[in-house]
Amino acid sequence: MIETKDITLTSFQWPAGYYNDGIEMGIGQSDKLDFGYLVSEVPASAAGTYTTNKFQAAPTKLTKNMINQDHQLQAMVVNSAIANSCTGEQGEDNALTEQQLLSEKLGIDAHLVGVASTGLIGAQLPMDKVIAGIKQLSPHHEDNVTKAVLTTDKHSKQACVQLEMSGKTVTITGFAKGSGMIHPKMATMLGFVTTDAAIDGKLLQATLSENVDTTFNQITVDGDTSTNDMVVVMANGMAGAPKLTSKEDADFSSFQAGLHLVLQELAKQIAADGEGATKLVECNVNGAFSDLEGQEVAKAIVGSNLVKSAIFGQDPNWGRIISTVGMTNAHVDIAHVDIEINGIKMVQDSLALPFDEQMASDSMGANKVVIDVNLHVGSATGQAWGCDLTYNYVKINASYHT
Amino acid sequence: MIETKDITLTSFQWPAGYYNDGIEMGIGQSDKLDFGYLVSEVPASAAGTYTTNKFQAAPTKLTKNMINQDHQLQAMVVNSAIANSCTGEQGEDNALTEQQLLSEKLGIDAHLVGVASTGLIGAQLPMDKVIAGIKQLSPHHEDNVTKAVLTTDKHSKQACVQLEMSGKTVTITGFAKGSGMIHPKMATMLGFVTTDAAIDGKLLQATLSENVDTTFNQITVDGDTSTNDMVVVMANGMAGAPKLTSKEDADFSSFQAGLHLVLQELAKQIAADGEGATKLVECNVNGAFSDLEGQEVAKAIVGSNLVKSAIFGQDPNWGRIISTVGMTNAHVDIAHVDIEINGIKMVQDSLALPFDEQMASDSMGANKVVIDVNLHVGSATGQAWGCDLTYNYVKINASYHT
């Protein structure tokens, strides 16, 4: 568990040395920002995690290849509405063209430019609009790029922390798009984190990978893993703090705690704004055999359609929670499972406790529902976040394509 | 693949020597048959498969123990509305009481009586009603027991075949309850098969276990595995055909084909009548590396919330199908996947083909949608069945408990 108690979220602001833009190019059919860029004034250390779906989209592959060269990046070009996934050679050429055009516009090496797309699978990008879009982009310091990556998201996901490193104030700022096809596996949907901390690229990669496992990889909206998932972190060092090169460095633990908090906050915002969702569901598992098993159980509970439907209906139906525990591969003492919903004890030693059903149901009307499960087989823990399953999830996904 | 082309389904009838009853005892709150029994006039060879959920319900455990003693059974007492699951020692005592009372009523050994329950998890059976119910049961030859096991099912699931074994007509008749919490793993929801064939109990067990893997275990409604899943087969030999004792016996292959067809038909009926479903979804995977991988891919596709929502909306959104293929652990040639929906080719070599979207959408308005996927990595196949995800699934499950 990363200790984040001394670090708190602050209002949105960019770290030193970043600018961005988000514009409406009409790539999709709705009136929204759908194209943009994110740029650091100087090359930044960079790290990423990427979807494990075998059909990795062209922009995801390209960005992964760029970052893995020497863990450096200076700019990202992004679009929503079309995922540029399952688009063959033409799709790869189109991603390369985006990279090439933005690097020419910025006067930087092409390998310092990453590409991210999200939206419909199987369609080609309208390159005339993309080329016109790259020409139109201009440096701003508002948050339009955080809106340009959204699809069915109701609002943008942002998280910002500030911390002291060797007397300098360092800012870590992240944003993300989520909504549907959200069930990251060793990777995630589109997430972007910028910081003005200085950190070695490989150390940044190791730190990101570790912290994604307990944040982005612990959320689920619908159990479907997208072809375009990606989290990218850029660290440009412009805060002036000494460069982190080892986990033993004095400031590393506070940097990691800050990064963890930003990733966790974005993950929770994505879960809360899952397609059609009316509330965030948080599951805390205690007494697990291992942290991995605690995480597995927590994620299974927030991922159960039956649990999610019950939460939508404010139905304190704990039978579906314990049944989900029993479906997992985790060690369970089947005679000693405890369950609480919103702090109301419902199950002790795997048996029903009397409780006020009306009060429990009323408490589930809030915009956050917390499920606590104790497995009583060890001392490890796990957390996961999801959302309720609603009529609107079905409505949105019955008519996304046309 | 079991060859079933020479054996066809016939209209419902019981095999020789079985009677049943289904009555309304008011165990739940709705006006429906909720209690019943199924009895063979003589002890029958018996086999079962059971849920892999760690919280196995008391009646499921009891029936498994009875059948595993010597693979014999003569009667089952069944109820719906309350699952008698997560009910501790009192739940186990209640299941034993049901077994004891029915064995006394029938004048047979207690170990020849099985118990099956389905419904809400965590509540105790109202034993006054159960005891009164056992007294009221009387022998009938209609199909009321097939209705007494239903919960949110819209209609009963029945399948019947007749075949010749050494000059005798043998009948195999099955029924089931399905609807929600349907994602069997090495086991299934409540399914009952009766036959007047004669077959050794252990051979029957082996045959059932093999055939459940490609039928009941290949359906999913919502990815949730219940605590009460169970399929039980009883074979009383009253057709007068010679007893099967080995897979080498002349009549074994046709008996197996008949059993397979009954199991497959019940599985498809359960999928089609999934909670809130408006249509059956069948997925056929060809070109798989192994049958197991073909089954994995087929089941993943019919289990994806995004695919299920698109089918409800008649949206031929193949991107969600190929994305689901890429999420599985199966061998995939990512450049050579083909996809058809209702016979309309949409994807060849992993790339979009032009097709008439309106015609495709219209074809998805039927009560059965067929998805064909070719992985082009081998010659194995897999099939799975599911249903669409609808507003009504959410509605039903947002208010099951209260």
mmCIF file of C-alpha atoms in Angstrom, chain A residues 52-55 86-88 120-122 180-181 183 185 222-227 275 304-306 309-310 312-320 322-330 332 334 337 350-352 357 389-391 393-395 397-402, chain B residues 52-55 86-88 120-122 180-181 183 185 222-227 275 304-306 309-310 312-320 322-330 332 334 337 350-352 357 389-391 393-395 397-402:
data_model
loop_
_atom_site.group_PDB
_atom_site.id
_atom_site.type_symbol
_atom_site.label_atom_id
_atom_site.label_comp_id
_atom_site.label_asym_id
_atom_site.label_seq_id
_atom_site.Cartn_x
_atom_site.Cartn_y
_atom_site.Cartn_z
ATOM 1 C CA THR A 52 -3.019 -6.389 -23.340
ATOM 2 C CA ASN A 53 -5.727 -6.840 -25.969
ATOM 3 C CA LYS A 54 -4.135 -8.723 -28.888
ATOM 4 C CA PHE A 55 -5.668 -6.276 -31.354
ATOM 5 C CA CYS A 86 -8.296 -2.948 -36.698
ATOM 6 C CA THR A 87 -7.413 -0.630 -39.576
ATOM 7 C CA GLY A 88 -4.450 -2.541 -41.043
ATOM 8 C CA LEU A 120 -15.169 3.413 -32.902
ATOM 9 C CA ILE A 121 -13.122 0.336 -33.822
ATOM 10 C CA GLY A 122 -12.639 -0.562 -37.498
ATOM 11 C CA GLY A 180 -17.146 2.101 -21.714
ATOM 12 C CA MET A 181 -14.996 -0.911 -22.641
ATOM 13 C CA HIS A 183 -11.713 -3.355 -17.701
ATOM 14 C CA LYS A 185 -5.620 -5.605 -17.701
ATOM 15 C CA ASP A 222 -18.215 -3.577 -18.097
ATOM 16 C CA GLY A 223 -15.508 -6.225 -18.146
ATOM 17 C CA ASP A 224 -14.440 -5.343 -21.679
ATOM 18 C CA THR A 225 -10.799 -4.463 -22.399
ATOM 19 C CA SER A 226 -10.312 -1.959 -25.194
ATOM 20 C CA THR A 227 -7.789 -2.151 -28.028
ATOM 21 C CA GLU A 275 -21.252 4.587 -19.209
ATOM 22 C CA SER A 304 -20.615 -8.430 -11.182
ATOM 23 C CA ASN A 305 -23.602 -7.408 -13.312
ATOM 24 C CA LEU A 306 -25.897 -8.639 -10.554
ATOM 25 C CA SER A 309 -27.827 -3.881 -10.968
ATOM 26 C CA ALA A 310 -28.709 -4.274 -7.300
ATOM 27 C CA PHE A 312 -28.611 0.789 -9.163
ATOM 28 C CA GLY A 313 -31.864 -0.384 -7.554
ATOM 29 C CA GLN A 314 -30.590 0.442 -4.020
ATOM 30 C CA ASP A 315 -31.139 -3.205 -3.135
ATOM 31 C CA PRO A 316 -28.888 -4.387 -0.233
ATOM 32 C CA ASN A 317 -28.750 -7.881 -1.756
ATOM 33 C CA TRP A 318 -25.588 -9.199 -0.091
ATOM 34 C CA GLY A 319 -26.213 -12.727 -1.422
ATOM 35 C CA ARG A 320 -24.863 -11.576 -4.764
ATOM 36 C CA ILE A 322 -20.921 -13.435 -1.223
ATOM 37 C CA SER A 323 -21.725 -15.489 -4.318
ATOM 38 C CA THR A 324 -19.196 -13.416 -6.264
ATOM 39 C CA VAL A 325 -16.573 -13.999 -3.565
ATOM 40 C CA GLY A 326 -17.167 -17.724 -4.022
ATOM 41 C CA MET A 327 -16.618 -17.507 -7.785
ATOM 42 C CA THR A 328 -13.075 -16.209 -7.454
ATOM 43 C CA ASN A 329 -9.880 -18.237 -7.116
ATOM 44 C CA ALA A 330 -8.988 -16.514 -3.849
ATOM 45 C CA VAL A 332 -11.796 -18.057 1.373
ATOM 46 C CA ILE A 334 -16.394 -20.194 3.726
ATOM 47 C CA VAL A 337 -16.896 -14.030 5.641
ATOM 48 C CA SER A 350 -21.119 -16.018 6.323
ATOM 49 C CA LEU A 351 -24.587 -15.746 7.890
ATOM 50 C CA ALA A 352 -27.248 -13.061 7.625
ATOM 51 C CA GLU A 357 -33.304 -2.813 5.018
ATOM 52 C CA LEU A 389 -25.388 -1.025 -14.179
ATOM 53 C CA THR A 390 -28.251 1.113 -15.412
ATOM 54 C CA TYR A 391 -30.806 1.437 -18.195
ATOM 55 C CA TYR A 393 -25.587 1.762 -20.020
ATOM 56 C CA VAL A 394 -27.740 -0.418 -22.248
ATOM 57 C CA LYS A 395 -29.175 2.566 -24.103
ATOM 58 C CA ASN A 397 -24.315 0.807 -26.026
ATOM 59 C CA ALA A 398 -27.294 -0.282 -28.064
ATOM 60 C CA SER A 399 -26.760 2.704 -30.329
ATOM 61 C CA TYR A 400 -23.100 3.707 -30.288
ATOM 62 C CA HIS A 401 -22.302 2.676 -33.843
ATOM 63 C CA THR A 402 -25.045 4.314 -35.868
ATOM 64 C CA THR B 52 -17.844 -24.659 -8.568
ATOM 65 C CA ASN B 53 -18.828 -21.637 -6.475
ATOM 66 C CA LYS B 54 -17.137 -22.050 -3.082
ATOM 67 C CA PHE B 55 -20.380 -21.173 -1.309
ATOM 68 C CA CYS B 86 -25.339 -19.202 2.935
ATOM 69 C CA THR B 87 -27.721 -20.459 5.592
ATOM 70 C CA GLY B 88 -25.246 -22.316 7.832
ATOM 71 C CA LEU B 120 -32.756 -15.670 -2.932
ATOM 72 C CA ILE B 121 -29.410 -16.322 -1.233
ATOM 73 C CA GLY B 122 -29.137 -15.944 2.546
ATOM 74 C CA GLY B 180 -30.065 -14.877 -14.014
ATOM 75 C CA MET B 181 -26.753 -15.667 -12.305
ATOM 76 C CA HIS B 183 -22.440 -18.503 -16.134
ATOM 77 C CA LYS B 185 -18.348 -23.316 -14.648
ATOM 78 C CA ASP B 222 -24.473 -12.374 -16.995
ATOM 79 C CA GLY B 223 -21.142 -13.904 -16.063
ATOM 80 C CA ASP B 224 -22.304 -14.726 -12.543
ATOM 81 C CA THR B 225 -22.024 -18.303 -11.246
ATOM 82 C CA SER B 226 -24.722 -19.264 -8.781
ATOM 83 C CA THR B 227 -24.266 -21.128 -5.504
ATOM 84 C CA GLU B 275 -33.238 -12.328 -17.595
ATOM 85 C CA SER B 304 -19.435 -9.348 -23.516
ATOM 86 C CA ASN B 305 -21.782 -6.663 -22.175
ATOM 87 C CA LEU B 306 -20.856 -4.457 -25.132
ATOM 88 C CA SER B 309 -25.984 -4.351 -25.750
ATOM 89 C CA ALA B 310 -25.187 -3.880 -29.456
ATOM 90 C CA PHE B 312 -30.203 -5.538 -28.295
ATOM 91 C CA GLY B 313 -29.872 -2.335 -30.351
ATOM 92 C CA GLN B 314 -29.524 -4.306 -33.632
ATOM 93 C CA ASP B 315 -26.159 -2.607 -34.124
ATOM 94 C CA PRO B 316 -23.755 -4.656 -36.322
ATOM 95 C CA ASN B 317 -20.782 -3.306 -34.357
ATOM 96 C CA TRP B 318 -18.185 -5.987 -35.181
ATOM 97 C CA GLY B 319 -15.394 -3.950 -33.533
ATOM 98 C CA ARG B 320 -16.679 -5.154 -30.174
ATOM 99 C CA ILE B 322 -12.945 -8.609 -32.579
ATOM 100 C CA SER B 323 -11.943 -6.699 -29.461
ATOM 101 C CA THR B 324 -13.412 -9.518 -27.360
ATOM 102 C CA VAL B 325 -11.463 -12.099 -29.384
ATOM 103 C CA GLY B 326 -8.302 -10.160 -28.552
ATOM 104 C CA MET B 327 -9.070 -10.235 -24.809
ATOM 105 C CA THR B 328 -9.040 -14.025 -24.611
ATOM 106 C CA ASN B 329 -6.057 -16.286 -24.046
ATOM 107 C CA ALA B 330 -6.703 -18.185 -27.272
ATOM 108 C CA VAL B 332 -5.188 -15.728 -32.671
ATOM 109 C CA ILE B 334 -4.266 -11.027 -35.576
ATOM 110 C CA VAL B 337 -9.761 -13.051 -38.382
ATOM 111 C CA SER B 350 -9.177 -8.519 -39.606
ATOM 112 C CA LEU B 351 -10.280 -5.619 -41.830
ATOM 113 C CA ALA B 352 -13.704 -4.108 -42.462
ATOM 114 C CA GLU B 357 -25.655 -1.862 -42.512
ATOM 115 C CA LEU B 389 -28.443 -7.196 -22.557
ATOM 116 C CA THR B 390 -31.602 -5.138 -22.193
ATOM 117 C CA TYR B 391 -33.273 -2.520 -20.040
ATOM 118 C CA TYR B 393 -32.204 -7.206 -17.293
ATOM 119 C CA VAL B 394 -31.339 -4.131 -15.255
ATOM 120 C CA LYS B 395 -34.930 -3.629 -14.138
ATOM 121 C CA ASN B 397 -32.077 -7.219 -11.076
ATOM 122 C CA ALA B 398 -32.450 -3.794 -9.544
ATOM 123 C CA SER B 399 -35.477 -5.050 -7.636
ATOM 124 C CA TYR B 400 -35.189 -8.810 -7.099
ATOM 125 C CA HIS B 401 -34.671 -8.697 -3.377
ATOM 126 C CA THR B 402 -37.508 -6.517 -2.163
#
